[in-house]
mmCIF file of C-alpha atoms in Angstrom:
data_model
loop_
_atom_site.group_PDB
_atom_site.id
_atom_site.type_symbol
_atom_site.label_atom_id
_atom_site.label_comp_id
_atom_site.label_asym_id
_atom_site.label_seq_id
_atom_site.Cartn_x
_atom_site.Cartn_y
_atom_site.Cartn_z
ATOM 1 C CA MET A 132 0.055 -0.054 0.256
ATOM 2 C CA ARG A 133 1.151 3.705 -0.981
ATOM 3 C CA PHE A 134 0.471 6.793 -0.764
ATOM 4 C CA ASP A 135 1.615 9.284 -2.288
ATOM 5 C CA VAL A 136 0.989 13.559 -0.900
ATOM 6 C CA VAL A 137 1.328 16.064 -2.811
ATOM 7 C CA THR A 138 1.437 19.463 0.034
ATOM 8 C CA LEU A 139 3.002 22.488 0.531
ATOM 9 C CA PHE A 140 4.317 21.339 4.354
ATOM 10 C CA PRO A 141 5.966 17.808 3.871
ATOM 11 C CA GLU A 142 7.821 18.733 7.608
ATOM 12 C CA LEU A 143 4.204 18.279 8.932
ATOM 13 C CA PHE A 144 4.165 14.488 8.156
ATOM 14 C CA ALA A 145 7.624 12.828 9.701
ATOM 15 C CA PRO A 146 6.631 13.504 13.669
ATOM 16 C CA HIS A 147 3.050 11.665 12.768
ATOM 17 C CA LEU A 148 4.727 8.546 10.804
ATOM 18 C CA THR A 149 7.521 7.550 13.660
ATOM 19 C CA GLN A 150 5.708 8.188 16.357
ATOM 20 C CA GLY A 151 2.867 6.073 18.290
ATOM 21 C CA ILE A 152 1.794 3.013 17.786
ATOM 22 C CA THR A 153 0.561 2.864 13.984
ATOM 23 C CA ARG A 154 4.268 3.928 13.476
ATOM 24 C CA ARG A 155 4.069 0.117 12.919
ATOM 25 C CA ALA A 156 2.170 0.185 10.100
ATOM 26 C CA PHE A 157 4.381 2.931 8.097
ATOM 27 C CA ALA A 158 7.850 1.801 9.597
ATOM 28 C CA GLY A 159 7.465 -1.694 8.589
ATOM 29 C CA GLY A 160 6.509 -1.293 5.006
ATOM 30 C CA GLY A 161 3.157 -2.297 5.263
ATOM 31 C CA ILE A 162 2.137 1.338 4.425
ATOM 32 C CA GLU A 163 4.749 3.685 1.993
ATOM 33 C CA VAL A 164 4.450 7.154 2.339
ATOM 34 C CA ARG A 165 6.097 9.598 -0.018
ATOM 35 C CA LEU A 166 5.782 13.360 0.852
ATOM 36 C CA TRP A 167 6.024 15.800 -2.524
ATOM 37 C CA PRO A 168 6.570 18.874 -1.927
ATOM 38 C CA LEU A 169 4.762 21.263 -4.097
ATOM 39 C CA ARG A 170 6.825 23.787 -4.605
ATOM 40 C CA ASP A 171 9.268 22.030 -6.349
ATOM 41 C CA PHE A 172 7.209 22.087 -9.696
ATOM 42 C CA ALA A 173 6.823 25.711 -9.637
ATOM 43 C CA ASP A 174 8.758 26.826 -12.912
ATOM 44 C CA ASN A 175 9.491 30.546 -11.554
ATOM 45 C CA ASN A 176 12.341 31.605 -9.325
ATOM 46 C CA TYR A 177 9.925 32.364 -6.635
ATOM 47 C CA ARG A 178 8.394 28.852 -6.424
ATOM 48 C CA ARG A 179 5.331 30.410 -6.615
ATOM 49 C CA VAL A 180 2.495 27.822 -6.314
ATOM 50 C CA ASP A 181 -0.465 30.586 -5.954
ATOM 51 C CA ASP A 182 -1.558 33.503 -7.665
ATOM 52 C CA ARG A 183 -5.680 35.372 -7.342
ATOM 53 C CA PRO A 184 -9.009 33.883 -8.303
ATOM 54 C CA TYR A 185 -10.381 34.646 -11.567
ATOM 55 C CA GLY A 186 -13.426 36.923 -10.621
ATOM 56 C CA GLY A 187 -11.760 38.745 -7.940
ATOM 57 C CA GLY A 188 -12.472 37.990 -3.960
ATOM 58 C CA PRO A 189 -10.089 36.817 -1.163
ATOM 59 C CA GLY A 190 -7.354 35.154 -1.503
ATOM 60 C CA MET A 191 -4.943 32.972 -3.097
ATOM 61 C CA VAL A 192 -5.956 30.087 -5.570
ATOM 62 C CA MET A 193 -3.578 26.957 -6.033
ATOM 63 C CA LEU A 194 -2.133 27.605 -9.339
ATOM 64 C CA ALA A 195 -3.149 24.002 -12.212
ATOM 65 C CA GLU A 196 -0.083 23.754 -13.839
ATOM 66 C CA PRO A 197 2.561 22.821 -10.551
ATOM 67 C CA LEU A 198 -0.446 20.749 -9.046
ATOM 68 C CA LEU A 199 -0.332 18.644 -13.064
ATOM 69 C CA ARG A 200 3.362 18.160 -12.927
ATOM 70 C CA ALA A 201 3.365 16.713 -9.392
ATOM 71 C CA LEU A 202 0.511 14.156 -10.746
ATOM 72 C CA GLN A 203 2.654 13.380 -13.229
ATOM 73 C CA ALA A 204 5.394 12.447 -11.631
ATOM 74 C CA ILE A 205 3.670 10.460 -9.287
ATOM 75 C CA ARG A 206 2.157 8.935 -12.222
ATOM 76 C CA ALA A 207 6.004 8.161 -13.776
ATOM 77 C CA ASP A 208 7.061 6.844 -9.811
ATOM 78 C CA ARG A 209 4.698 4.050 -9.800
ATOM 79 C CA SER A 210 4.912 0.881 -11.269
ATOM 80 C CA ALA A 211 1.267 0.475 -10.986
ATOM 81 C CA PRO A 212 -2.080 1.477 -12.305
ATOM 82 C CA ALA A 213 -2.671 5.290 -12.089
ATOM 83 C CA PRO A 214 -4.160 5.767 -8.126
ATOM 84 C CA ALA A 215 -6.962 7.542 -6.610
ATOM 85 C CA VAL A 216 -6.371 10.757 -6.165
ATOM 86 C CA VAL A 217 -7.888 12.296 -3.441
ATOM 87 C CA HIS A 218 -9.089 16.303 -2.735
ATOM 88 C CA PHE A 219 -9.675 17.036 0.348
ATOM 89 C CA THR A 220 -12.208 19.808 0.853
ATOM 90 C CA PRO A 221 -15.495 21.364 2.918
ATOM 91 C CA THR A 222 -17.546 20.096 0.273
ATOM 92 C CA GLY A 223 -15.949 16.233 0.531
ATOM 93 C CA GLN A 224 -17.969 13.413 1.728
ATOM 94 C CA ARG A 225 -17.442 13.155 5.333
ATOM 95 C CA ILE A 226 -14.356 10.239 6.072
ATOM 96 C CA ASP A 227 -16.196 7.960 8.503
ATOM 97 C CA GLN A 228 -14.961 4.161 9.445
ATOM 98 C CA ALA A 229 -16.619 2.528 5.856
ATOM 99 C CA VAL A 230 -14.212 5.038 4.393
ATOM 100 C CA VAL A 231 -11.398 4.141 5.985
ATOM 101 C CA ARG A 232 -12.327 0.500 5.471
ATOM 102 C CA GLU A 233 -12.249 0.630 2.152
ATOM 103 C CA PHE A 234 -8.676 2.612 1.518
ATOM 104 C CA ALA A 235 -7.337 -0.312 4.186
ATOM 105 C CA ALA A 236 -8.337 -2.799 1.901
ATOM 106 C CA GLY A 237 -7.108 -1.230 -0.672
ATOM 107 C CA PRO A 238 -3.502 -0.533 -3.032
ATOM 108 C CA GLY A 239 -3.196 3.585 -1.761
ATOM 109 C CA ALA A 240 -4.037 6.414 -3.104
ATOM 110 C CA VAL A 241 -2.538 10.401 -3.927
ATOM 111 C CA LEU A 242 -3.350 12.293 -1.592
ATOM 112 C CA LEU A 243 -3.852 16.023 -2.230
ATOM 113 C CA CYS A 244 -3.597 18.360 0.489
ATOM 114 C CA GLY A 245 -5.332 21.864 -0.577
ATOM 115 C CA ARG A 246 -4.443 25.321 0.702
ATOM 116 C CA TYR A 247 -5.132 29.306 0.568
ATOM 117 C CA GLU A 248 -8.871 29.335 -1.235
ATOM 118 C CA GLY A 249 -9.006 26.163 -2.673
ATOM 119 C CA VAL A 250 -7.726 24.100 -6.153
ATOM 120 C CA ASP A 251 -8.440 25.118 -9.558
ATOM 121 C CA GLN A 252 -11.067 23.572 -10.420
ATOM 122 C CA ARG A 253 -10.158 22.003 -14.116
ATOM 123 C CA VAL A 254 -7.519 19.901 -11.923
ATOM 124 C CA ILE A 255 -10.198 18.570 -9.501
ATOM 125 C CA ASP A 256 -12.000 18.161 -12.629
ATOM 126 C CA ARG A 257 -10.179 16.451 -14.830
ATOM 127 C CA HIS A 258 -7.732 14.710 -12.035
ATOM 128 C CA VAL A 259 -9.638 13.867 -8.693
ATOM 129 C CA THR A 260 -11.171 10.760 -8.344
ATOM 130 C CA GLN A 261 -12.845 11.167 -4.538
ATOM 131 C CA GLU A 262 -13.121 14.577 -2.415
ATOM 132 C CA LEU A 263 -13.148 13.970 1.499
ATOM 133 C CA SER A 264 -13.643 16.260 4.425
ATOM 134 C CA LEU A 265 -13.103 15.660 8.063
ATOM 135 C CA GLY A 266 -16.706 17.126 9.017
ATOM 136 C CA ASP A 267 -18.577 20.538 8.468
ATOM 137 C CA PHE A 268 -15.682 22.744 9.431
ATOM 138 C CA VAL A 269 -12.385 25.087 7.670
ATOM 139 C CA LEU A 270 -8.939 23.474 7.823
ATOM 140 C CA SER A 271 -5.747 26.058 7.035
ATOM 141 C CA GLY A 272 -5.510 23.425 4.636
ATOM 142 C CA GLY A 273 -5.694 19.182 3.681
ATOM 143 C CA GLU A 274 -2.652 18.043 5.763
ATOM 144 C CA LEU A 275 -4.773 17.369 8.950
ATOM 145 C CA PRO A 276 -7.039 15.529 7.275
ATOM 146 C CA ALA A 277 -4.691 13.354 5.047
ATOM 147 C CA LEU A 278 -2.662 12.420 8.406
ATOM 148 C CA ALA A 279 -6.131 11.848 9.965
ATOM 149 C CA LEU A 280 -6.881 9.227 6.606
ATOM 150 C CA LEU A 281 -3.224 7.854 7.116
ATOM 151 C CA ASP A 282 -3.502 6.954 10.911
ATOM 152 C CA ALA A 283 -7.403 5.316 10.466
ATOM 153 C CA VAL A 284 -6.088 3.381 7.576
ATOM 154 C CA ALA A 285 -2.316 2.478 9.671
ATOM 155 C CA ARG A 286 -4.445 1.153 12.890
ATOM 156 C CA LEU A 287 -6.348 -1.781 10.482
ATOM 157 C CA GLN A 288 -3.269 -3.213 9.471
ATOM 158 C CA ASP A 289 -1.908 -6.349 10.152
ATOM 159 C CA GLY A 290 0.337 -6.511 13.582
ATOM 160 C CA VAL A 291 -0.782 -2.837 14.000
ATOM 161 C CA LEU A 292 -3.092 -3.295 17.067
ATOM 162 C CA SER A 293 -4.764 -6.970 17.805
ATOM 163 C CA ALA A 294 -7.964 -7.446 15.658
ATOM 164 C CA GLU A 295 -9.822 -7.289 19.548
ATOM 165 C CA SER A 296 -8.630 -3.595 19.625
ATOM 166 C CA HIS A 297 -9.906 -2.368 16.626
ATOM 167 C CA GLN A 298 -13.355 -4.716 16.937
ATOM 168 C CA GLN A 299 -14.312 -2.837 19.907
ATOM 169 C CA ASP A 300 -13.597 0.483 18.642
ATOM 170 C CA SER A 301 -16.432 2.742 17.827
ATOM 171 C CA PHE A 302 -17.678 2.260 15.052
ATOM 172 C CA SER A 303 -16.815 -0.934 14.444
ATOM 173 C CA ASP A 304 -20.314 -2.877 14.256
ATOM 174 C CA GLY A 305 -21.734 0.833 13.989
ATOM 175 C CA LEU A 306 -22.035 1.553 17.270
ATOM 176 C CA LEU A 307 -20.155 4.373 20.106
ATOM 177 C CA GLU A 308 -17.463 2.881 21.737
ATOM 178 C CA GLY A 309 -18.601 2.513 26.229
ATOM 179 C CA PRO A 310 -16.924 3.729 28.798
ATOM 180 C CA GLN A 311 -13.254 2.358 29.651
ATOM 181 C CA TYR A 312 -12.162 2.056 33.465
ATOM 182 C CA SER A 313 -8.626 1.317 34.961
ATOM 183 C CA ARG A 314 -6.901 1.313 38.650
ATOM 184 C CA PRO A 315 -7.540 1.760 41.326
ATOM 185 C CA GLU A 316 -10.863 0.009 42.101
ATOM 186 C CA VAL A 317 -12.022 3.419 44.057
ATOM 187 C CA LEU A 318 -10.848 6.618 43.493
ATOM 188 C CA GLN A 319 -11.192 10.140 45.005
ATOM 189 C CA ILE A 320 -12.420 12.752 42.843
ATOM 190 C CA ASP A 321 -12.553 15.780 45.309
ATOM 191 C CA ASP A 322 -15.056 14.683 47.830
ATOM 192 C CA VAL A 323 -16.439 11.669 46.236
ATOM 193 C CA ARG A 324 -15.423 8.541 46.132
ATOM 194 C CA VAL A 325 -16.218 6.594 42.210
ATOM 195 C CA GLN A 326 -15.748 3.034 42.153
ATOM 196 C CA VAL A 327 -15.662 0.979 38.984
ATOM 197 C CA PRO A 328 -18.820 -0.881 37.995
ATOM 198 C CA THR A 329 -18.793 -4.322 39.807
ATOM 199 C CA VAL A 330 -20.002 -6.283 37.262
ATOM 200 C CA LEU A 331 -16.000 -5.197 35.868
ATOM 201 C CA MET A 332 -14.734 -6.838 38.714
ATOM 202 C CA SER A 333 -17.442 -10.081 38.510
ATOM 203 C CA GLY A 334 -14.854 -12.175 35.852
ATOM 204 C CA HIS A 335 -18.013 -13.403 34.261
ATOM 205 C CA HIS A 336 -17.467 -12.488 30.685
ATOM 206 C CA GLY A 337 -21.121 -12.552 28.850
ATOM 207 C CA GLN A 338 -22.055 -10.601 31.873
ATOM 208 C CA VAL A 339 -18.838 -8.291 31.221
ATOM 209 C CA ALA A 340 -20.013 -8.548 27.201
ATOM 210 C CA ALA A 341 -23.284 -7.941 27.848
ATOM 211 C CA TRP A 342 -22.987 -4.841 29.976
ATOM 212 C CA ARG A 343 -20.780 -3.261 27.623
ATOM 213 C CA ARG A 344 -22.792 -3.905 24.837
ATOM 214 C CA GLN A 345 -25.720 -1.847 26.947
ATOM 215 C CA ARG A 346 -23.635 0.880 28.004
ATOM 216 C CA ALA A 347 -22.150 1.032 23.673
ATOM 217 C CA LEU A 348 -26.301 1.034 22.854
ATOM 218 C CA HIS A 349 -27.278 3.861 25.100
ATOM 219 C CA LEU A 350 -24.272 5.719 24.626
ATOM 220 C CA THR A 351 -25.246 6.288 20.860
ATOM 221 C CA ALA A 352 -28.955 6.456 21.510
ATOM 222 C CA GLN A 353 -27.875 9.473 23.457
ATOM 223 C CA ARG A 354 -25.235 11.311 20.920
ATOM 224 C CA ARG A 355 -25.890 9.558 17.862
ATOM 225 C CA PRO A 356 -29.259 8.171 17.204
ATOM 226 C CA ASP A 357 -28.763 8.544 14.053
ATOM 227 C CA LEU A 358 -26.515 5.195 14.156
ATOM 228 C CA ILE A 359 -28.807 3.465 15.566
ATOM 229 C CA ALA A 360 -31.454 3.971 13.224
ATOM 230 C CA ALA A 361 -28.645 2.795 10.401
ATOM 231 C CA ALA A 362 -27.913 -0.508 12.470
ATOM 232 C CA ARG A 363 -31.564 -1.741 12.828
ATOM 233 C CA ALA A 364 -31.992 -0.579 8.616
ATOM 234 C CA ALA A 365 -28.917 -3.046 8.664
ATOM 235 C CA GLY A 366 -30.364 -5.694 10.960
ATOM 236 C CA ARG A 367 -27.427 -5.428 13.215
ATOM 237 C CA LEU A 368 -29.960 -5.363 16.430
ATOM 238 C CA SER A 369 -30.430 -8.611 17.972
ATOM 239 C CA ARG A 370 -33.995 -8.820 20.028
ATOM 240 C CA LEU A 371 -32.508 -7.740 23.408
ATOM 241 C CA ASP A 372 -30.678 -4.626 22.214
ATOM 242 C CA GLU A 373 -34.292 -3.884 21.171
ATOM 243 C CA GLN A 374 -35.695 -4.098 24.238
ATOM 244 C CA PHE A 375 -33.239 -2.686 25.764
ATOM 245 C CA LEU A 376 -33.196 -0.027 24.332
ATOM 246 C CA ALA A 377 -37.141 0.007 24.162
ATOM 247 C CA ALA A 378 -36.212 0.391 27.944
ATOM 248 C CA LEU A 379 -34.270 3.301 27.754
ATOM 249 C CA GLY A 380 -36.909 6.103 28.592
ATOM 250 C CA LEU A 381 -37.783 4.513 31.694
ATOM 251 C CA GLN A 382 -34.236 3.492 32.665
ATOM 252 C CA SER A 383 -32.262 5.767 31.360
ATOM 253 C CA LYS A 384 -31.386 7.873 35.150
ATOM 254 C CA ALA A 385 -29.475 4.006 35.967
ATOM 255 C CA PHE A 386 -26.845 4.320 33.907
#
């Protein structure tokens, strides 16, 4: 799997690719990341890659020609067929776990990190195959979404995490993950002594699994009811899940 990143700020990537548990995917060769500094493809003495927008308006637009030269160089460097070209923009499809799984099972892509007011639309129309967004807000550039995608994809690679770890993550089964606890068993917070739920110390795996499932259902119903609706439509909710959800209105104070 190979990702080619076209960016004005390649120095932002190295710390994220060499730290934390996901470094296993990058250091071990499971995911190859190549950085292509866009200014290397400028054809003027000032290495300029942006200019004013036609029609007026604030800000600057990333010029088409340096981007086209960068894409041409990447295609010449790759022995495989032309990869998907991903552009990060607030107008793109929101990245979710389903999108991450698709990339995690694929050959990689070219990640185009825009800046300023955006990229010349002619490059997008001709070469971009997918546009992605982190959410309904605006960032200074595409580097953070690119890093987020790389991190999420790396977590799903063999040898990075145990299968059990990412199978219990939020969104792995369409629900949010429930709460987690660790030592000490009783914790003094301000003037209150707070104890770990007793079921988690019972050693009864079936009861622990049922408790975690209910906590995930409850949290998802509270914060992301759209995920509950999607899970129901996909047939991922059991009869016990539905019974628990039906009782939440009466029992929510108990949890």
